[in-house]
PDB file of C-alpha atoms in Angstrom:
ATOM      1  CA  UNK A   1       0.000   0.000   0.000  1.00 62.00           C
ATOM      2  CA  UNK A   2       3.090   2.199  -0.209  1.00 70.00           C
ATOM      3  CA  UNK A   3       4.377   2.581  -3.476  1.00 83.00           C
ATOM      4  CA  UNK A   4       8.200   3.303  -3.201  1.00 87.00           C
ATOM      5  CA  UNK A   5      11.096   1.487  -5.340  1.00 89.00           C
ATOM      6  CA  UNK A   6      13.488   2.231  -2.446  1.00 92.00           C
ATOM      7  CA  UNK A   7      11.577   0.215   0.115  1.00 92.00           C
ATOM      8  CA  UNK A   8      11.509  -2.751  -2.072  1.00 91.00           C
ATOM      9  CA  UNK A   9      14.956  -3.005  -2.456  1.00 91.00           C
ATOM     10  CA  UNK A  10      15.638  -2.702   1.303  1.00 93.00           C
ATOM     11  CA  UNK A  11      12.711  -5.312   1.540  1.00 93.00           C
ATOM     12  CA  UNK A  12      14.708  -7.543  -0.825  1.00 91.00           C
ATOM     13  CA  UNK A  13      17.670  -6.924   1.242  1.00 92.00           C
ATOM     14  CA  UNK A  14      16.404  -7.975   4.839  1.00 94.00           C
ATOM     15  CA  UNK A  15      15.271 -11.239   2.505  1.00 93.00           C
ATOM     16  CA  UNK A  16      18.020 -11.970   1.101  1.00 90.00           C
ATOM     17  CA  UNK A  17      20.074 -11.954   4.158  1.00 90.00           C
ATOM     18  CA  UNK A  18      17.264 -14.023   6.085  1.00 91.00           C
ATOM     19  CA  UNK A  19      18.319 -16.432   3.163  1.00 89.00           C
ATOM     20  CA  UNK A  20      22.066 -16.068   3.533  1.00 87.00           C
ATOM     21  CA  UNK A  21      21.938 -16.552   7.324  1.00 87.00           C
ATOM     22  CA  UNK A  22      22.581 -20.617   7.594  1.00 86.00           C
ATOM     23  CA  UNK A  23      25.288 -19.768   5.481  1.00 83.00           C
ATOM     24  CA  UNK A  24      26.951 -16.616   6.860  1.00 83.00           C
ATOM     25  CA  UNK A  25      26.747 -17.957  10.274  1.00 82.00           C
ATOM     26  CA  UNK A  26      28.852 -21.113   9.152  1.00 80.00           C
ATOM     27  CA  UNK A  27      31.004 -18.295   7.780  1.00 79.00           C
ATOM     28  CA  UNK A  28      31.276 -16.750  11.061  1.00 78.00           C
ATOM     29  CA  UNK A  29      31.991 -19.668  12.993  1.00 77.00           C
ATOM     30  CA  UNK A  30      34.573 -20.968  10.611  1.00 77.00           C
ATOM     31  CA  UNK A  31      36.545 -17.576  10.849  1.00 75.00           C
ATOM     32  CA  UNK A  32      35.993 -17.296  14.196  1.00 74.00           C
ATOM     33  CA  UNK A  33      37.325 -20.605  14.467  1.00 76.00           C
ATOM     34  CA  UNK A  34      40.720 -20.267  12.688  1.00 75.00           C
ATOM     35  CA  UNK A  35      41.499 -17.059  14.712  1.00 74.00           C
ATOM     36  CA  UNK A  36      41.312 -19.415  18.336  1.00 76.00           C
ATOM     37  CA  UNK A  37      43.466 -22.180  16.664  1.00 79.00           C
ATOM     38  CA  UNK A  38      45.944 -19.567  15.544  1.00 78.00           C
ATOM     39  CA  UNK A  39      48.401 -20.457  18.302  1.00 79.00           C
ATOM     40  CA  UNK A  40      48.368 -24.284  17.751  1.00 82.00           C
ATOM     41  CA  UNK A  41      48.669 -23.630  14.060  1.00 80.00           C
ATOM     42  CA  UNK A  42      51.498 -21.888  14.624  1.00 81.00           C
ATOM     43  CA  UNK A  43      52.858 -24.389  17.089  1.00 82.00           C
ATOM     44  CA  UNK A  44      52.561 -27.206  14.391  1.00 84.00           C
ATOM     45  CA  UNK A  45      54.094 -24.488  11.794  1.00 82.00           C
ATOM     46  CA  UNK A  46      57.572 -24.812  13.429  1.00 85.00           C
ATOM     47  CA  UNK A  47      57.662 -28.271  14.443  1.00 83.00           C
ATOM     48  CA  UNK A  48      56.287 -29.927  10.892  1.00 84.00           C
ATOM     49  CA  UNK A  49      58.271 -26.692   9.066  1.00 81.00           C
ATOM     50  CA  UNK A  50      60.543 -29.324   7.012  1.00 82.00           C
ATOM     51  CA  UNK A  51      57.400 -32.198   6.591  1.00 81.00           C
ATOM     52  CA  UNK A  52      54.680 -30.654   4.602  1.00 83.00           C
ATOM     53  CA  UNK A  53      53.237 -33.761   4.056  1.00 84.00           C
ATOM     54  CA  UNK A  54      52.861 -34.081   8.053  1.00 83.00           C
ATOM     55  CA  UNK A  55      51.744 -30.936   8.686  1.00 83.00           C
ATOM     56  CA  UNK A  56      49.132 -30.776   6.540  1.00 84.00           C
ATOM     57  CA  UNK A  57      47.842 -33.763   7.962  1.00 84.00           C
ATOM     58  CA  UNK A  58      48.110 -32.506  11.664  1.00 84.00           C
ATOM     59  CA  UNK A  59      46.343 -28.986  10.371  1.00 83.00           C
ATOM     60  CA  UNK A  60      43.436 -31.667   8.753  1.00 85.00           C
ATOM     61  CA  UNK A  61      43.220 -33.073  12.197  1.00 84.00           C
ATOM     62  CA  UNK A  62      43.165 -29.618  14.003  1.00 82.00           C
ATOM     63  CA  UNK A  63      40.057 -28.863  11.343  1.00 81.00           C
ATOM     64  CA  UNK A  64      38.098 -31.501  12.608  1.00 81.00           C
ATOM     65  CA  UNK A  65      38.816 -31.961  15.932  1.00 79.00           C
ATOM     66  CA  UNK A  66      37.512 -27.569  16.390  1.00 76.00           C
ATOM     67  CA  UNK A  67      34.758 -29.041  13.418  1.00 75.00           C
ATOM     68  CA  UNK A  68      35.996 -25.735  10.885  1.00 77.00           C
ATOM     69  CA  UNK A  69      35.427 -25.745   7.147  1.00 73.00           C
ATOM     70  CA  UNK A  70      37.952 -23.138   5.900  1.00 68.00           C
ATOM     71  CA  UNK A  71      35.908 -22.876   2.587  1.00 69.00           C
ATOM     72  CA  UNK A  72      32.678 -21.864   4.353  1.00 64.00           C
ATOM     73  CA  UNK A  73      34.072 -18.115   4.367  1.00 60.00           C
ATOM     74  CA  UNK A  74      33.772 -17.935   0.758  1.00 68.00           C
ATOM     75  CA  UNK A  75      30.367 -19.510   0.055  1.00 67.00           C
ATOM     76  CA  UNK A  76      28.481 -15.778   1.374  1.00 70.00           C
ATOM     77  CA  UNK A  77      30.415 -13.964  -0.955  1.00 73.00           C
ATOM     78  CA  UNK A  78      30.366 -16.070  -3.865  1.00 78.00           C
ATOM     79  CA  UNK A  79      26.282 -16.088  -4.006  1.00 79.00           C
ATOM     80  CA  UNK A  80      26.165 -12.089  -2.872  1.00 80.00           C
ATOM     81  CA  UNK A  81      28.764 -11.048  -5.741  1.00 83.00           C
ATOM     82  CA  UNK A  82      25.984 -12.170  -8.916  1.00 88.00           C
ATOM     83  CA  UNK A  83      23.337 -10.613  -6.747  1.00 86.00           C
ATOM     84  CA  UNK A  84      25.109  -7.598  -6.785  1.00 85.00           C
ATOM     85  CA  UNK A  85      25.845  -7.552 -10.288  1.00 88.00           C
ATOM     86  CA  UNK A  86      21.859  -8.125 -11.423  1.00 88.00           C
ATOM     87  CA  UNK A  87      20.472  -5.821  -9.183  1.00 87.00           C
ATOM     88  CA  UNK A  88      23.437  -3.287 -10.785  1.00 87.00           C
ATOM     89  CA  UNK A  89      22.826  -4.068 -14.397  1.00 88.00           C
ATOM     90  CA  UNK A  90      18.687  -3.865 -13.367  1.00 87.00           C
ATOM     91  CA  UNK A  91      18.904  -0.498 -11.988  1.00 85.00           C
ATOM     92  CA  UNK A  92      20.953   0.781 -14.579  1.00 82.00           C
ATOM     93  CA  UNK A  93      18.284  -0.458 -17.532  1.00 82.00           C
ATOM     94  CA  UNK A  94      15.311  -0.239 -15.745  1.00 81.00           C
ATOM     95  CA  UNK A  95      12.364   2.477 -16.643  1.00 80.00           C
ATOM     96  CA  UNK A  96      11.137   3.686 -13.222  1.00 77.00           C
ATOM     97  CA  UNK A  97       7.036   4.109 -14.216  1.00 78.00           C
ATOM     98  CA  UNK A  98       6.038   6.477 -12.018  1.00 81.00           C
ATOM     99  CA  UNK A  99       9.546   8.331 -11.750  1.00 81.00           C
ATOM    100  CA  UNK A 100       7.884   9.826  -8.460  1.00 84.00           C
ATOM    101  CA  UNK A 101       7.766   5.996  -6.687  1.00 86.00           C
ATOM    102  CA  UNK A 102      11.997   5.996  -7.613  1.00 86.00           C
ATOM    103  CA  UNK A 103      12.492   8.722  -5.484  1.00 90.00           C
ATOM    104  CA  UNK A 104      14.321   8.008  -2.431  1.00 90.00           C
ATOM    105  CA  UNK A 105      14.342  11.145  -0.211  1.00 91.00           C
ATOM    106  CA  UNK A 106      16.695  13.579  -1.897  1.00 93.00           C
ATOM    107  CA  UNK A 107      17.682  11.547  -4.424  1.00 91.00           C
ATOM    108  CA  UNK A 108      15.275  12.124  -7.789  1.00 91.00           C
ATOM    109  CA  UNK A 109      15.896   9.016  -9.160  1.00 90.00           C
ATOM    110  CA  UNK A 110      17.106   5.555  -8.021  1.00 90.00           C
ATOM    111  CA  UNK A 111      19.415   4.274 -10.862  1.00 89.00           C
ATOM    112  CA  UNK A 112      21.077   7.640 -11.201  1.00 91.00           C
ATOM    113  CA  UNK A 113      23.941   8.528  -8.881  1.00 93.00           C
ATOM    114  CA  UNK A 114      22.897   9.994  -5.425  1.00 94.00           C
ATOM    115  CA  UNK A 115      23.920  13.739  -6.466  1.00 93.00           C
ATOM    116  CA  UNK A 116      24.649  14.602  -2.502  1.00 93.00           C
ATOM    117  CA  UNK A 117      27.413  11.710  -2.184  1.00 94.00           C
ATOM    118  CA  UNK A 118      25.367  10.898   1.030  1.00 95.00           C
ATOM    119  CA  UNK A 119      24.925   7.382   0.213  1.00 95.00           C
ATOM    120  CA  UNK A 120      28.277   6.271  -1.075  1.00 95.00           C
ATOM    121  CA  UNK A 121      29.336   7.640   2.459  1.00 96.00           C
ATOM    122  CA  UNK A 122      26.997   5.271   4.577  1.00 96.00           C
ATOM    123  CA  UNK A 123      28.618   2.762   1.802  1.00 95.00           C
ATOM    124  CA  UNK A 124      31.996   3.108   2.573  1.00 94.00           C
ATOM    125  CA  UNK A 125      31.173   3.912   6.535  1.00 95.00           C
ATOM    126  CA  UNK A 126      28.954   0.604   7.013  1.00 94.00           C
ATOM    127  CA  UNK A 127      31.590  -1.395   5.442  1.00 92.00           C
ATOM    128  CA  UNK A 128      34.331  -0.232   7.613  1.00 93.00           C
ATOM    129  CA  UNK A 129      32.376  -0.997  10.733  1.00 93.00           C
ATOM    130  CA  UNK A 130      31.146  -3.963   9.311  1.00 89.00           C
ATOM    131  CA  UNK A 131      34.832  -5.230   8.588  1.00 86.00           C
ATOM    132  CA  UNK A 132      36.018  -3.640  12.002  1.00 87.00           C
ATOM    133  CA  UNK A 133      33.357  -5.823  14.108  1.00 86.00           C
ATOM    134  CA  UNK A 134      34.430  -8.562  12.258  1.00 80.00           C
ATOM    135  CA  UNK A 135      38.003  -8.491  12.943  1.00 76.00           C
ATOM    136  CA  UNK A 136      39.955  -9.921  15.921  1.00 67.00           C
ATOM    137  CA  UNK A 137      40.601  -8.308  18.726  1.00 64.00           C
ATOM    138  CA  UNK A 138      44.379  -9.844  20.102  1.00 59.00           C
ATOM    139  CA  UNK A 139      46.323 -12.473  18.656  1.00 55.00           C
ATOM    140  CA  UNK A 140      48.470 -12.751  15.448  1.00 56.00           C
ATOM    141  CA  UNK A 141      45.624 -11.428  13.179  1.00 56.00           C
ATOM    142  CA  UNK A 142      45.160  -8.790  15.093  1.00 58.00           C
ATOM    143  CA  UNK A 143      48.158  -7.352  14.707  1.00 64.00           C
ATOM    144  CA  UNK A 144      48.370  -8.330  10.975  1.00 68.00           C
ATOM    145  CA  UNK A 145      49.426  -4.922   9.082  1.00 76.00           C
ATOM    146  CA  UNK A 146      47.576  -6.624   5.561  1.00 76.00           C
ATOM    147  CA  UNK A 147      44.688  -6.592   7.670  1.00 74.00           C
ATOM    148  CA  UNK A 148      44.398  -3.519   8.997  1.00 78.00           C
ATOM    149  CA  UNK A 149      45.469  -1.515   5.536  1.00 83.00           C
ATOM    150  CA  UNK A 150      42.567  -3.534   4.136  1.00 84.00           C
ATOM    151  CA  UNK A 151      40.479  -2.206   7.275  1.00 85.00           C
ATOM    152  CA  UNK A 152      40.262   1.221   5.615  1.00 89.00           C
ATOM    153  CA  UNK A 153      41.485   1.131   2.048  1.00 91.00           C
ATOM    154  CA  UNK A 154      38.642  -1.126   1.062  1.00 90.00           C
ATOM    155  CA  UNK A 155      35.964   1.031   2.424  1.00 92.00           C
ATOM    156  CA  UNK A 156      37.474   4.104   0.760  1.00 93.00           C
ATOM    157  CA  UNK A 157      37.621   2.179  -2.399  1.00 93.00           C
ATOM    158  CA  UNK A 158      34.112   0.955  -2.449  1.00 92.00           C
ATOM    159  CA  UNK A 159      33.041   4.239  -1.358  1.00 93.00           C
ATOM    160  CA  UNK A 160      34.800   5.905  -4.533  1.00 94.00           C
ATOM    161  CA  UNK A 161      33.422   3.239  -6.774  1.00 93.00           C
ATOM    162  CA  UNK A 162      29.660   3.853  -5.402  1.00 93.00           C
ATOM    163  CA  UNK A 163      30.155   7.606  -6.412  1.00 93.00           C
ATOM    164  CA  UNK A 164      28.966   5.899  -9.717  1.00 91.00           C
ATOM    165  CA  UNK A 165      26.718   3.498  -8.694  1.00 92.00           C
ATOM    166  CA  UNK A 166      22.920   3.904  -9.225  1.00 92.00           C
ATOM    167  CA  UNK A 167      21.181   4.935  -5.660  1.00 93.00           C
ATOM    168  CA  UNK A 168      19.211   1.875  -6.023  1.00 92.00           C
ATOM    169  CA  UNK A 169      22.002  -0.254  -5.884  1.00 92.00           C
ATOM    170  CA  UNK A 170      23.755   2.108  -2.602  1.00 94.00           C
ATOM    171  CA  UNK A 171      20.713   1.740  -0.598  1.00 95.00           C
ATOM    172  CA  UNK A 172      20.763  -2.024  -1.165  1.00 93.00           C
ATOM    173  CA  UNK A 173      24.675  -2.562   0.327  1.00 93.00           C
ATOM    174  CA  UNK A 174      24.334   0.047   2.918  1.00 95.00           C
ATOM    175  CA  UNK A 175      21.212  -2.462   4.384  1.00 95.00           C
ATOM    176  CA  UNK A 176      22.938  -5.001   4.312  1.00 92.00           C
ATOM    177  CA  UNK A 177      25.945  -4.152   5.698  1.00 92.00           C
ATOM    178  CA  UNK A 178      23.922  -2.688   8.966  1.00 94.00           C
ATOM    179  CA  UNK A 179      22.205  -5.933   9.063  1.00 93.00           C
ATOM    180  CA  UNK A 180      25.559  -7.958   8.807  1.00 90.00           C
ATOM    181  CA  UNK A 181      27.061  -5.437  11.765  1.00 92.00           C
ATOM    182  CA  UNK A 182      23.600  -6.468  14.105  1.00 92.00           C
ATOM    183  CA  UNK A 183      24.071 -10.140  13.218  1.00 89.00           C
ATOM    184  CA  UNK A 184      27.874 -10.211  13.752  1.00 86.00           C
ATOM    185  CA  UNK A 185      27.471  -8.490  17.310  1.00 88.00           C
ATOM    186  CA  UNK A 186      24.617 -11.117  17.647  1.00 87.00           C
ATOM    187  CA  UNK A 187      27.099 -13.965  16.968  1.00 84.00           C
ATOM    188  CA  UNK A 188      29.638 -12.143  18.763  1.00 83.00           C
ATOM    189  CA  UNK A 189      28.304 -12.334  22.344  1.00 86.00           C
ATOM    190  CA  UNK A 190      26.775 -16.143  21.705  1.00 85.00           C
ATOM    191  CA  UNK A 191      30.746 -16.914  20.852  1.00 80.00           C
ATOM    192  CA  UNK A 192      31.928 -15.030  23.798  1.00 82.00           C
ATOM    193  CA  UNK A 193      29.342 -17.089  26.090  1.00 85.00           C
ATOM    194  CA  UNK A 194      30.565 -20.095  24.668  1.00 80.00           C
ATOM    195  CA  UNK A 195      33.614 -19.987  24.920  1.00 76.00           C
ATOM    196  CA  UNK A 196      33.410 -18.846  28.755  1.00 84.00           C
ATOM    197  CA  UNK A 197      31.641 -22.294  28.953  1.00 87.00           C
ATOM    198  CA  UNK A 198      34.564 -23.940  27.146  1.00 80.00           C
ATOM    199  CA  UNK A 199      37.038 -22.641  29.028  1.00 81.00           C
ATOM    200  CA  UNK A 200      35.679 -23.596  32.279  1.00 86.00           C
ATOM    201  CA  UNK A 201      34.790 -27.318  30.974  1.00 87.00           C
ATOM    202  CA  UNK A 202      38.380 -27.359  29.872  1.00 82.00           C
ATOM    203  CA  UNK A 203      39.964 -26.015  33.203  1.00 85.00           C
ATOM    204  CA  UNK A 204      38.155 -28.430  35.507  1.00 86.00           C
ATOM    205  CA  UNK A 205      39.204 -31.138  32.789  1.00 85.00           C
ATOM    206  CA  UNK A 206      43.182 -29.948  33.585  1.00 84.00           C
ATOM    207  CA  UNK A 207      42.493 -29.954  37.412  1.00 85.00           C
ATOM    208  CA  UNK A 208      41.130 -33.328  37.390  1.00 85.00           C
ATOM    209  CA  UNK A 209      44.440 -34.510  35.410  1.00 83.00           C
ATOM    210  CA  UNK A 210      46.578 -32.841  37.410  1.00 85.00           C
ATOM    211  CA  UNK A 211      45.011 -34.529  40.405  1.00 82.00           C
ATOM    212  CA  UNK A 212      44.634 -37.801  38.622  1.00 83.00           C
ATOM    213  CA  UNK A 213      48.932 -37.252  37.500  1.00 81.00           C
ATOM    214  CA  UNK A 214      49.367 -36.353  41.468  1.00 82.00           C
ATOM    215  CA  UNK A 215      47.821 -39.119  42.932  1.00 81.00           C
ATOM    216  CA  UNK A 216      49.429 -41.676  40.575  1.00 80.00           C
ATOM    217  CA  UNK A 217      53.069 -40.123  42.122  1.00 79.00           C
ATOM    218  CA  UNK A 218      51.983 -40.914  45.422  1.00 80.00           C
ATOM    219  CA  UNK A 219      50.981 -43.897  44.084  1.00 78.00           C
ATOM    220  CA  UNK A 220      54.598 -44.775  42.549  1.00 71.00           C
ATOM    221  CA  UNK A 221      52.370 -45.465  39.452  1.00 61.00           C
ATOM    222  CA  UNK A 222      52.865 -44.095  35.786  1.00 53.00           C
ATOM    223  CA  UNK A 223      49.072 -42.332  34.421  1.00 52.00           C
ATOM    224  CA  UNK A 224      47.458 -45.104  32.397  1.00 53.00           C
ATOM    225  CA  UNK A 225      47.301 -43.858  28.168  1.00 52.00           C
ATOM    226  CA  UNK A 226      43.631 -45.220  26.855  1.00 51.00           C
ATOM    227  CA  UNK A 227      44.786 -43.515  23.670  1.00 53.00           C
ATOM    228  CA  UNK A 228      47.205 -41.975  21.512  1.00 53.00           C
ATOM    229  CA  UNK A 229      47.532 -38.342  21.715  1.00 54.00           C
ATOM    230  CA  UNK A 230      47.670 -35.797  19.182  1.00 57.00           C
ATOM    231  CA  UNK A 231      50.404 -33.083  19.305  1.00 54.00           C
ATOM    232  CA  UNK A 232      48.267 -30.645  20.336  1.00 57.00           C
ATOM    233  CA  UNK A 233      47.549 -32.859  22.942  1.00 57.00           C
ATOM    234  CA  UNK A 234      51.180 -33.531  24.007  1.00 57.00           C
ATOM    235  CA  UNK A 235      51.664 -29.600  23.949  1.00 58.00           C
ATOM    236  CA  UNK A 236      49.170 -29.408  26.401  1.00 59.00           C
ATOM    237  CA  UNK A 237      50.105 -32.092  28.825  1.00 57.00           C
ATOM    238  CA  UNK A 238      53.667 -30.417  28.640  1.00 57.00           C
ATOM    239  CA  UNK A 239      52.239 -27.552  29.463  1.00 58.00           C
ATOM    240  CA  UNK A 240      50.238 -28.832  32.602  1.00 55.00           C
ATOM    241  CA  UNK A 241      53.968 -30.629  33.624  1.00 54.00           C
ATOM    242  CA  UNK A 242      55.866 -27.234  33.529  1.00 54.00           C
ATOM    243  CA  UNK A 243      53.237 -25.485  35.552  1.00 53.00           C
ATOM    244  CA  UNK A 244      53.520 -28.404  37.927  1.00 52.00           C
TER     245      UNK A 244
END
């Protein structure tokens, strides 16, 4: 009951990334994922750095064991990039009829360029915080300086390009950029919570080893091995012995 060109294409846009979510939350998780076994990459980095074969093996086993895809990041972008190119090529063809439903508050007409740069602003801006919300906080990739040029010279760039773009096609990546920055802060804190939860499990799991390793000492016994460890496994229990 409200004619308006605009609010269809933000419509399309909370659809579409209704649609997407299975899939961008897998994308989450997985990147999420890789940033908390940084350190234990890293560990099997330097001592498999002259057996690729190995490592790649041990990395495999890493994948599974923290269940991460590393090729769910690109699925998202893969089916958003042909989206992006219709609803571009659409915008620039299509014959608005009325022109006065393809007005979008100062701008006259959605597939001409927004002629106050206002939108290919919120572009650029919603993109940065987007990627910034997205990025780690500590660790190795935080402190990655590929990264952080990225952090702002992609926004600019997009930003730049959308000078050109038809308004249309602005309003569309500017909604769903705030709707990826609510979802990611959405997935943030569930992480966060579960990985409080993780880290407790895990610490009462080390105290009860430590106490099972202490009583077998008083014991004169050796800890019984029901299986064969991995080496992130060994790290750890070296670990535990050192603290000890």
């Amino acid at each position: 009951g409200f004619p308006s060109f605009a609010l269809a294409i933000i419509m399309i846009s909370i659809i579409l990334k209704i649609v997407l979510y299975p899939l961008t939350v897998k994308q989450i998780k997985s990147t999420q994922g890789i940033q908390e076994i940084q350190p234990k990459m890293e560990y099997l980095q330097k001592k498999y750095k002259n057996d690729k074969e190995k490592l790649n093996q041990e990395v495999m086993k890493l994948y599974q064991e923290y269940n991460i895809n590393p090729m769910a990041g690109c699925l998202p972008m893969l089916i958003q990039f042909p989206i992006i190119i219709g609803l571009f090529t659409a915008l620039r063809q299509y014959n608005f009829e009325p022109v006065e439903h393809a007005t979008f508050f100062w701008v006259p007409n959605l597939n001409q360029p927004d002629p106050l740069f206002i939108l290919p602003v919120l572009v650029g801006l919603s993109m940065y915080l987007q990627q910034k919300i997205t990025m780690p906080t500590s660790g190795p990739a935080a402190e990655n300086p590929t990264m952080k040029i990225m952090l702002y010279v992609m926004p600019v760039m997009i930003g730049f390009m959308s000078l050109q773009f038809p308004s249309g096609l602005c309003i569309y990546w500017t909604t769903f950029s705030i709707l990826g920055i609510i979802q990611q802060s959405f997935l943030n804190k569930r992480r966060e919570k579960e990985l409080a939860i993780k880290a407790e499990k895990e610490a009462e799991e080390k105290a009860a080893r430590l106490k099972a390793r202490e009583e077998a000492k008083a014991k004169g016994q050796a800890p019984s091995k029901k299986k064969k460890k991995t080496v992130i496994e060994q790290k750890e229990e070296e670990n535990e012995e050192d603290e000890e």
